[in-house]
Amino acid sequence: MEKVDLVFDPDNAKAAEYVRDRLSSFNAARTGDEGFYPCNIFLKGEKRETLGGLLGYVWGGWLFVAILWVDEALRGQGHATRLMEAAEDYARLRRCHSAYLDTHSWQARPFYEKRGYELFAALDGFPGEHKKFFLKKKLT
């Protein structure tokens, strides 16, 4: 048997992409659904600097919103709503029926709930006295 080493390498984006691609191929083979689509949308300033963004993907009829961030100077001006609407519109174009995401107790749960997301699970102690919430929404 070949010797196999375990390597901790948190900065190896190329290896991480390779592993994600292999898992996507495995999932597609098992489900027949090959439609994995990244959903990355950014807010850009006048100098093309990144001022916010939404990172996620579409697969299996679902939109997953992994990260939503808006620069502190721009918060409260509707930019997060614009990002969410753009992602949900893209998901509908890809024939998604639902969306899901997670957020922490100090983050934006009320924002997501105002957008129609509903709590379906929570984890305590994530971290310390905080909680992590999992929310979903029907898009159709």
mmCIF file with all atom_site columns, C-alpha atoms in Angstrom:
data_model
loop_
_atom_site.group_PDB
_atom_site.id
_atom_site.type_symbol
_atom_site.label_atom_id
_atom_site.label_alt_id
_atom_site.label_comp_id
_atom_site.label_asym_id
_atom_site.label_entity_id
_atom_site.label_seq_id
_atom_site.pdbx_PDB_ins_code
_atom_site.Cartn_x
_atom_site.Cartn_y
_atom_site.Cartn_z
_atom_site.occupancy
_atom_site.B_iso_or_equiv
_atom_site.pdbx_formal_charge
_atom_site.auth_seq_id
_atom_site.auth_comp_id
_atom_site.auth_asym_id
_atom_site.auth_atom_id
_atom_site.pdbx_PDB_model_num
ATOM 1   C CA . MET A 1 1   ? 0.000   0.000  0.000   1.00 0.00 ? 1   MET A CA 1
ATOM 2   C CA . GLU A 1 2   ? 1.182   3.517  -0.849  1.00 0.00 ? 2   GLU A CA 1
ATOM 3   C CA . LYS A 1 3   ? 2.325   5.724  2.037   1.00 0.00 ? 3   LYS A CA 1
ATOM 4   C CA . VAL A 1 4   ? -0.136  8.586  2.503   1.00 0.00 ? 4   VAL A CA 1
ATOM 5   C CA . ASP A 1 5   ? 0.694   11.676 4.566   1.00 0.00 ? 5   ASP A CA 1
ATOM 6   C CA . LEU A 1 6   ? -1.744  13.929 6.380   1.00 0.00 ? 6   LEU A CA 1
ATOM 7   C CA . VAL A 1 7   ? -0.895  17.567 5.599   1.00 0.00 ? 7   VAL A CA 1
ATOM 8   C CA . PHE A 1 8   ? -2.417  20.602 7.320   1.00 0.00 ? 8   PHE A CA 1
ATOM 9   C CA . ASP A 1 9   ? -2.318  23.360 4.674   1.00 0.00 ? 9   ASP A CA 1
ATOM 10  C CA . PRO A 1 10  ? -5.017  26.015 5.229   1.00 0.00 ? 10  PRO A CA 1
ATOM 11  C CA . ASP A 1 11  ? -3.660  28.294 2.488   1.00 0.00 ? 11  ASP A CA 1
ATOM 12  C CA . ASN A 1 12  ? -3.689  25.760 -0.349  1.00 0.00 ? 12  ASN A CA 1
ATOM 13  C CA . ALA A 1 13  ? -6.579  27.112 -2.446  1.00 0.00 ? 13  ALA A CA 1
ATOM 14  C CA . LYS A 1 14  ? -5.715  24.869 -5.394  1.00 0.00 ? 14  LYS A CA 1
ATOM 15  C CA . ALA A 1 15  ? -5.956  21.672 -3.321  1.00 0.00 ? 15  ALA A CA 1
ATOM 16  C CA . ALA A 1 16  ? -9.170  22.905 -1.678  1.00 0.00 ? 16  ALA A CA 1
ATOM 17  C CA . GLU A 1 17  ? -10.714 23.558 -5.098  1.00 0.00 ? 17  GLU A CA 1
ATOM 18  C CA . TYR A 1 18  ? -9.648  20.079 -6.255  1.00 0.00 ? 18  TYR A CA 1
ATOM 19  C CA . VAL A 1 19  ? -11.322 18.444 -3.235  1.00 0.00 ? 19  VAL A CA 1
ATOM 20  C CA . ARG A 1 20  ? -14.524 20.500 -3.754  1.00 0.00 ? 20  ARG A CA 1
ATOM 21  C CA . ASP A 1 21  ? -14.564 19.517 -7.431  1.00 0.00 ? 21  ASP A CA 1
ATOM 22  C CA . ARG A 1 22  ? -14.147 15.830 -6.600  1.00 0.00 ? 22  ARG A CA 1
ATOM 23  C CA . LEU A 1 23  ? -16.999 15.965 -4.058  1.00 0.00 ? 23  LEU A CA 1
ATOM 24  C CA . SER A 1 24  ? -19.191 17.781 -6.592  1.00 0.00 ? 24  SER A CA 1
ATOM 25  C CA . SER A 1 25  ? -18.463 15.052 -9.141  1.00 0.00 ? 25  SER A CA 1
ATOM 26  C CA . PHE A 1 26  ? -19.309 12.360 -6.597  1.00 0.00 ? 26  PHE A CA 1
ATOM 27  C CA . ASN A 1 27  ? -22.571 14.108 -5.668  1.00 0.00 ? 27  ASN A CA 1
ATOM 28  C CA . ALA A 1 28  ? -23.533 14.548 -9.318  1.00 0.00 ? 28  ALA A CA 1
ATOM 29  C CA . ALA A 1 29  ? -22.885 10.870 -10.036 1.00 0.00 ? 29  ALA A CA 1
ATOM 30  C CA . ARG A 1 30  ? -25.059 9.785  -7.104  1.00 0.00 ? 30  ARG A CA 1
ATOM 31  C CA . THR A 1 31  ? -27.935 12.197 -7.685  1.00 0.00 ? 31  THR A CA 1
ATOM 32  C CA . GLY A 1 32  ? -27.872 12.880 -11.413 1.00 0.00 ? 32  GLY A CA 1
ATOM 33  C CA . ASP A 1 33  ? -27.803 16.611 -10.611 1.00 0.00 ? 33  ASP A CA 1
ATOM 34  C CA . GLU A 1 34  ? -24.692 18.153 -12.158 1.00 0.00 ? 34  GLU A CA 1
ATOM 35  C CA . GLY A 1 35  ? -25.940 21.717 -11.800 1.00 0.00 ? 35  GLY A CA 1
ATOM 36  C CA . PHE A 1 36  ? -23.480 23.228 -9.298  1.00 0.00 ? 36  PHE A CA 1
ATOM 37  C CA . TYR A 1 37  ? -23.182 26.974 -9.830  1.00 0.00 ? 37  TYR A CA 1
ATOM 38  C CA . PRO A 1 38  ? -21.196 29.447 -7.711  1.00 0.00 ? 38  PRO A CA 1
ATOM 39  C CA . CYS A 1 39  ? -23.148 32.543 -6.735  1.00 0.00 ? 39  CYS A CA 1
ATOM 40  C CA . ASN A 1 40  ? -20.704 35.334 -5.905  1.00 0.00 ? 40  ASN A CA 1
ATOM 41  C CA . ILE A 1 41  ? -22.011 38.901 -6.110  1.00 0.00 ? 41  ILE A CA 1
ATOM 42  C CA . PHE A 1 42  ? -20.039 41.979 -5.058  1.00 0.00 ? 42  PHE A CA 1
ATOM 43  C CA . LEU A 1 43  ? -20.579 45.630 -4.211  1.00 0.00 ? 43  LEU A CA 1
ATOM 44  C CA . LYS A 1 44  ? -17.895 47.735 -5.891  1.00 0.00 ? 44  LYS A CA 1
ATOM 45  C CA . GLY A 1 45  ? -17.036 51.363 -5.203  1.00 0.00 ? 45  GLY A CA 1
ATOM 46  C CA . GLU A 1 46  ? -16.084 54.068 -7.663  1.00 0.00 ? 46  GLU A CA 1
ATOM 47  C CA . LYS A 1 47  ? -12.458 52.881 -7.594  1.00 0.00 ? 47  LYS A CA 1
ATOM 48  C CA . ARG A 1 48  ? -13.652 49.276 -8.142  1.00 0.00 ? 48  ARG A CA 1
ATOM 49  C CA . GLU A 1 49  ? -12.794 48.413 -4.545  1.00 0.00 ? 49  GLU A CA 1
ATOM 50  C CA . THR A 1 50  ? -14.860 45.663 -2.931  1.00 0.00 ? 50  THR A CA 1
ATOM 51  C CA . LEU A 1 51  ? -17.302 47.150 -0.413  1.00 0.00 ? 51  LEU A CA 1
ATOM 52  C CA . GLY A 1 52  ? -19.392 44.058 0.231   1.00 0.00 ? 52  GLY A CA 1
ATOM 53  C CA . GLY A 1 53  ? -20.519 40.805 -1.204  1.00 0.00 ? 53  GLY A CA 1
ATOM 54  C CA . LEU A 1 54  ? -22.508 37.624 -1.084  1.00 0.00 ? 54  LEU A CA 1
ATOM 55  C CA . LEU A 1 55  ? -20.790 34.264 -1.539  1.00 0.00 ? 55  LEU A CA 1
ATOM 56  C CA . GLY A 1 56  ? -22.717 31.075 -2.070  1.00 0.00 ? 56  GLY A CA 1
ATOM 57  C CA . TYR A 1 57  ? -23.761 28.469 -4.563  1.00 0.00 ? 57  TYR A CA 1
ATOM 58  C CA . VAL A 1 58  ? -26.708 26.792 -6.215  1.00 0.00 ? 58  VAL A CA 1
ATOM 59  C CA . TRP A 1 59  ? -27.085 23.026 -6.230  1.00 0.00 ? 59  TRP A CA 1
ATOM 60  C CA . GLY A 1 60  ? -29.898 20.511 -5.852  1.00 0.00 ? 60  GLY A CA 1
ATOM 61  C CA . GLY A 1 61  ? -32.654 23.080 -6.219  1.00 0.00 ? 61  GLY A CA 1
ATOM 62  C CA . TRP A 1 62  ? -31.282 25.130 -3.313  1.00 0.00 ? 62  TRP A CA 1
ATOM 63  C CA . LEU A 1 63  ? -29.413 28.406 -2.972  1.00 0.00 ? 63  LEU A CA 1
ATOM 64  C CA . PHE A 1 64  ? -26.903 28.353 -0.117  1.00 0.00 ? 64  PHE A CA 1
ATOM 65  C CA . VAL A 1 65  ? -25.782 31.768 1.132   1.00 0.00 ? 65  VAL A CA 1
ATOM 66  C CA . ALA A 1 66  ? -22.435 31.119 2.803   1.00 0.00 ? 66  ALA A CA 1
ATOM 67  C CA . ILE A 1 67  ? -21.347 34.716 3.442   1.00 0.00 ? 67  ILE A CA 1
ATOM 68  C CA . LEU A 1 68  ? -23.066 38.100 3.315   1.00 0.00 ? 68  LEU A CA 1
ATOM 69  C CA . TRP A 1 69  ? -21.000 41.148 4.245   1.00 0.00 ? 69  TRP A CA 1
ATOM 70  C CA . VAL A 1 70  ? -21.349 44.892 3.691   1.00 0.00 ? 70  VAL A CA 1
ATOM 71  C CA . ASP A 1 71  ? -18.731 47.461 4.715   1.00 0.00 ? 71  ASP A CA 1
ATOM 72  C CA . GLU A 1 72  ? -19.734 49.136 7.956   1.00 0.00 ? 72  GLU A CA 1
ATOM 73  C CA . ALA A 1 73  ? -19.887 52.595 6.308   1.00 0.00 ? 73  ALA A CA 1
ATOM 74  C CA . LEU A 1 74  ? -22.553 51.323 3.882   1.00 0.00 ? 74  LEU A CA 1
ATOM 75  C CA . ARG A 1 75  ? -24.785 49.384 6.275   1.00 0.00 ? 75  ARG A CA 1
ATOM 76  C CA . GLY A 1 76  ? -28.415 50.397 6.661   1.00 0.00 ? 76  GLY A CA 1
ATOM 77  C CA . GLN A 1 77  ? -28.648 51.682 3.082   1.00 0.00 ? 77  GLN A CA 1
ATOM 78  C CA . GLY A 1 78  ? -30.274 48.628 1.478   1.00 0.00 ? 78  GLY A CA 1
ATOM 79  C CA . HIS A 1 79  ? -27.142 47.065 0.010   1.00 0.00 ? 79  HIS A CA 1
ATOM 80  C CA . ALA A 1 80  ? -27.546 43.741 1.828   1.00 0.00 ? 80  ALA A CA 1
ATOM 81  C CA . THR A 1 81  ? -31.118 43.559 0.542   1.00 0.00 ? 81  THR A CA 1
ATOM 82  C CA . ARG A 1 82  ? -29.864 44.211 -3.003  1.00 0.00 ? 82  ARG A CA 1
ATOM 83  C CA . LEU A 1 83  ? -27.311 41.404 -2.659  1.00 0.00 ? 83  LEU A CA 1
ATOM 84  C CA . MET A 1 84  ? -29.901 38.961 -1.299  1.00 0.00 ? 84  MET A CA 1
ATOM 85  C CA . GLU A 1 85  ? -32.428 39.849 -4.012  1.00 0.00 ? 85  GLU A CA 1
ATOM 86  C CA . ALA A 1 86  ? -29.807 39.363 -6.723  1.00 0.00 ? 86  ALA A CA 1
ATOM 87  C CA . ALA A 1 87  ? -28.817 35.963 -5.323  1.00 0.00 ? 87  ALA A CA 1
ATOM 88  C CA . GLU A 1 88  ? -32.428 34.825 -4.967  1.00 0.00 ? 88  GLU A CA 1
ATOM 89  C CA . ASP A 1 89  ? -33.221 36.006 -8.502  1.00 0.00 ? 89  ASP A CA 1
ATOM 90  C CA . TYR A 1 90  ? -30.221 34.060 -9.807  1.00 0.00 ? 90  TYR A CA 1
ATOM 91  C CA . ALA A 1 91  ? -31.372 30.994 -7.880  1.00 0.00 ? 91  ALA A CA 1
ATOM 92  C CA . ARG A 1 92  ? -34.847 31.255 -9.399  1.00 0.00 ? 92  ARG A CA 1
ATOM 93  C CA . LEU A 1 93  ? -33.287 31.465 -12.878 1.00 0.00 ? 93  LEU A CA 1
ATOM 94  C CA . ARG A 1 94  ? -31.492 28.218 -11.996 1.00 0.00 ? 94  ARG A CA 1
ATOM 95  C CA . ARG A 1 95  ? -34.899 26.777 -10.994 1.00 0.00 ? 95  ARG A CA 1
ATOM 96  C CA . CYS A 1 96  ? -34.206 26.654 -7.267  1.00 0.00 ? 96  CYS A CA 1
ATOM 97  C CA . HIS A 1 97  ? -37.214 26.104 -5.036  1.00 0.00 ? 97  HIS A CA 1
ATOM 98  C CA . SER A 1 98  ? -35.575 27.212 -1.759  1.00 0.00 ? 98  SER A CA 1
ATOM 99  C CA . ALA A 1 99  ? -32.647 28.949 -0.075  1.00 0.00 ? 99  ALA A CA 1
ATOM 100 C CA . TYR A 1 100 ? -30.814 28.389 3.190   1.00 0.00 ? 100 TYR A CA 1
ATOM 101 C CA . LEU A 1 101 ? -28.116 30.070 5.256   1.00 0.00 ? 101 LEU A CA 1
ATOM 102 C CA . ASP A 1 102 ? -26.695 30.318 8.727   1.00 0.00 ? 102 ASP A CA 1
ATOM 103 C CA . THR A 1 103 ? -26.025 33.289 10.999  1.00 0.00 ? 103 THR A CA 1
ATOM 104 C CA . HIS A 1 104 ? -24.922 33.896 14.579  1.00 0.00 ? 104 HIS A CA 1
ATOM 105 C CA . SER A 1 105 ? -26.810 35.500 17.451  1.00 0.00 ? 105 SER A CA 1
ATOM 106 C CA . TRP A 1 106 ? -24.782 38.727 17.110  1.00 0.00 ? 106 TRP A CA 1
ATOM 107 C CA . GLN A 1 107 ? -25.302 38.920 13.356  1.00 0.00 ? 107 GLN A CA 1
ATOM 108 C CA . ALA A 1 108 ? -28.334 39.429 11.109  1.00 0.00 ? 108 ALA A CA 1
ATOM 109 C CA . ARG A 1 109 ? -31.083 36.963 12.050  1.00 0.00 ? 109 ARG A CA 1
ATOM 110 C CA . PRO A 1 110 ? -33.811 39.691 12.127  1.00 0.00 ? 110 PRO A CA 1
ATOM 111 C CA . PHE A 1 111 ? -32.701 40.905 8.678   1.00 0.00 ? 111 PHE A CA 1
ATOM 112 C CA . TYR A 1 112 ? -33.136 37.422 7.202   1.00 0.00 ? 112 TYR A CA 1
ATOM 113 C CA . GLU A 1 113 ? -36.460 36.851 8.974   1.00 0.00 ? 113 GLU A CA 1
ATOM 114 C CA . LYS A 1 114 ? -37.793 40.142 7.523   1.00 0.00 ? 114 LYS A CA 1
ATOM 115 C CA . ARG A 1 115 ? -36.880 38.679 4.112   1.00 0.00 ? 115 ARG A CA 1
ATOM 116 C CA . GLY A 1 116 ? -39.042 35.590 4.757   1.00 0.00 ? 116 GLY A CA 1
ATOM 117 C CA . TYR A 1 117 ? -36.425 33.182 6.127   1.00 0.00 ? 117 TYR A CA 1
ATOM 118 C CA . GLU A 1 118 ? -37.574 30.841 8.897   1.00 0.00 ? 118 GLU A CA 1
ATOM 119 C CA . LEU A 1 119 ? -35.534 29.232 11.646  1.00 0.00 ? 119 LEU A CA 1
ATOM 120 C CA . PHE A 1 120 ? -35.142 25.452 11.318  1.00 0.00 ? 120 PHE A CA 1
ATOM 121 C CA . ALA A 1 121 ? -32.258 24.697 13.695  1.00 0.00 ? 121 ALA A CA 1
ATOM 122 C CA . ALA A 1 122 ? -29.944 26.296 16.240  1.00 0.00 ? 122 ALA A CA 1
ATOM 123 C CA . LEU A 1 123 ? -26.712 25.375 17.975  1.00 0.00 ? 123 LEU A CA 1
ATOM 124 C CA . ASP A 1 124 ? -25.887 26.616 21.467  1.00 0.00 ? 124 ASP A CA 1
ATOM 125 C CA . GLY A 1 125 ? -22.366 27.508 22.566  1.00 0.00 ? 125 GLY A CA 1
ATOM 126 C CA . PHE A 1 126 ? -21.279 28.715 19.136  1.00 0.00 ? 126 PHE A CA 1
ATOM 127 C CA . PRO A 1 127 ? -19.074 30.262 20.563  1.00 0.00 ? 127 PRO A CA 1
ATOM 128 C CA . GLY A 1 128 ? -19.478 30.641 24.311  1.00 0.00 ? 128 GLY A CA 1
ATOM 129 C CA . GLU A 1 129 ? -22.904 32.011 25.159  1.00 0.00 ? 129 GLU A CA 1
ATOM 130 C CA . HIS A 1 130 ? -23.729 32.721 21.519  1.00 0.00 ? 130 HIS A CA 1
ATOM 131 C CA . LYS A 1 131 ? -25.843 30.662 19.132  1.00 0.00 ? 131 LYS A CA 1
ATOM 132 C CA . LYS A 1 132 ? -25.684 29.731 15.490  1.00 0.00 ? 132 LYS A CA 1
ATOM 133 C CA . PHE A 1 133 ? -29.011 29.794 13.649  1.00 0.00 ? 133 PHE A CA 1
ATOM 134 C CA . PHE A 1 134 ? -29.967 27.967 10.446  1.00 0.00 ? 134 PHE A CA 1
ATOM 135 C CA . LEU A 1 135 ? -32.702 29.508 8.312   1.00 0.00 ? 135 LEU A CA 1
ATOM 136 C CA . LYS A 1 136 ? -34.506 28.594 5.103   1.00 0.00 ? 136 LYS A CA 1
ATOM 137 C CA . LYS A 1 137 ? -36.946 30.185 2.682   1.00 0.00 ? 137 LYS A CA 1
ATOM 138 C CA . LYS A 1 138 ? -39.156 29.000 -0.180  1.00 0.00 ? 138 LYS A CA 1
ATOM 139 C CA . LEU A 1 139 ? -38.302 30.830 -3.388  1.00 0.00 ? 139 LEU A CA 1
ATOM 140 C CA . THR A 1 140 ? -41.226 29.679 -5.516  1.00 0.00 ? 140 THR A CA 1
#
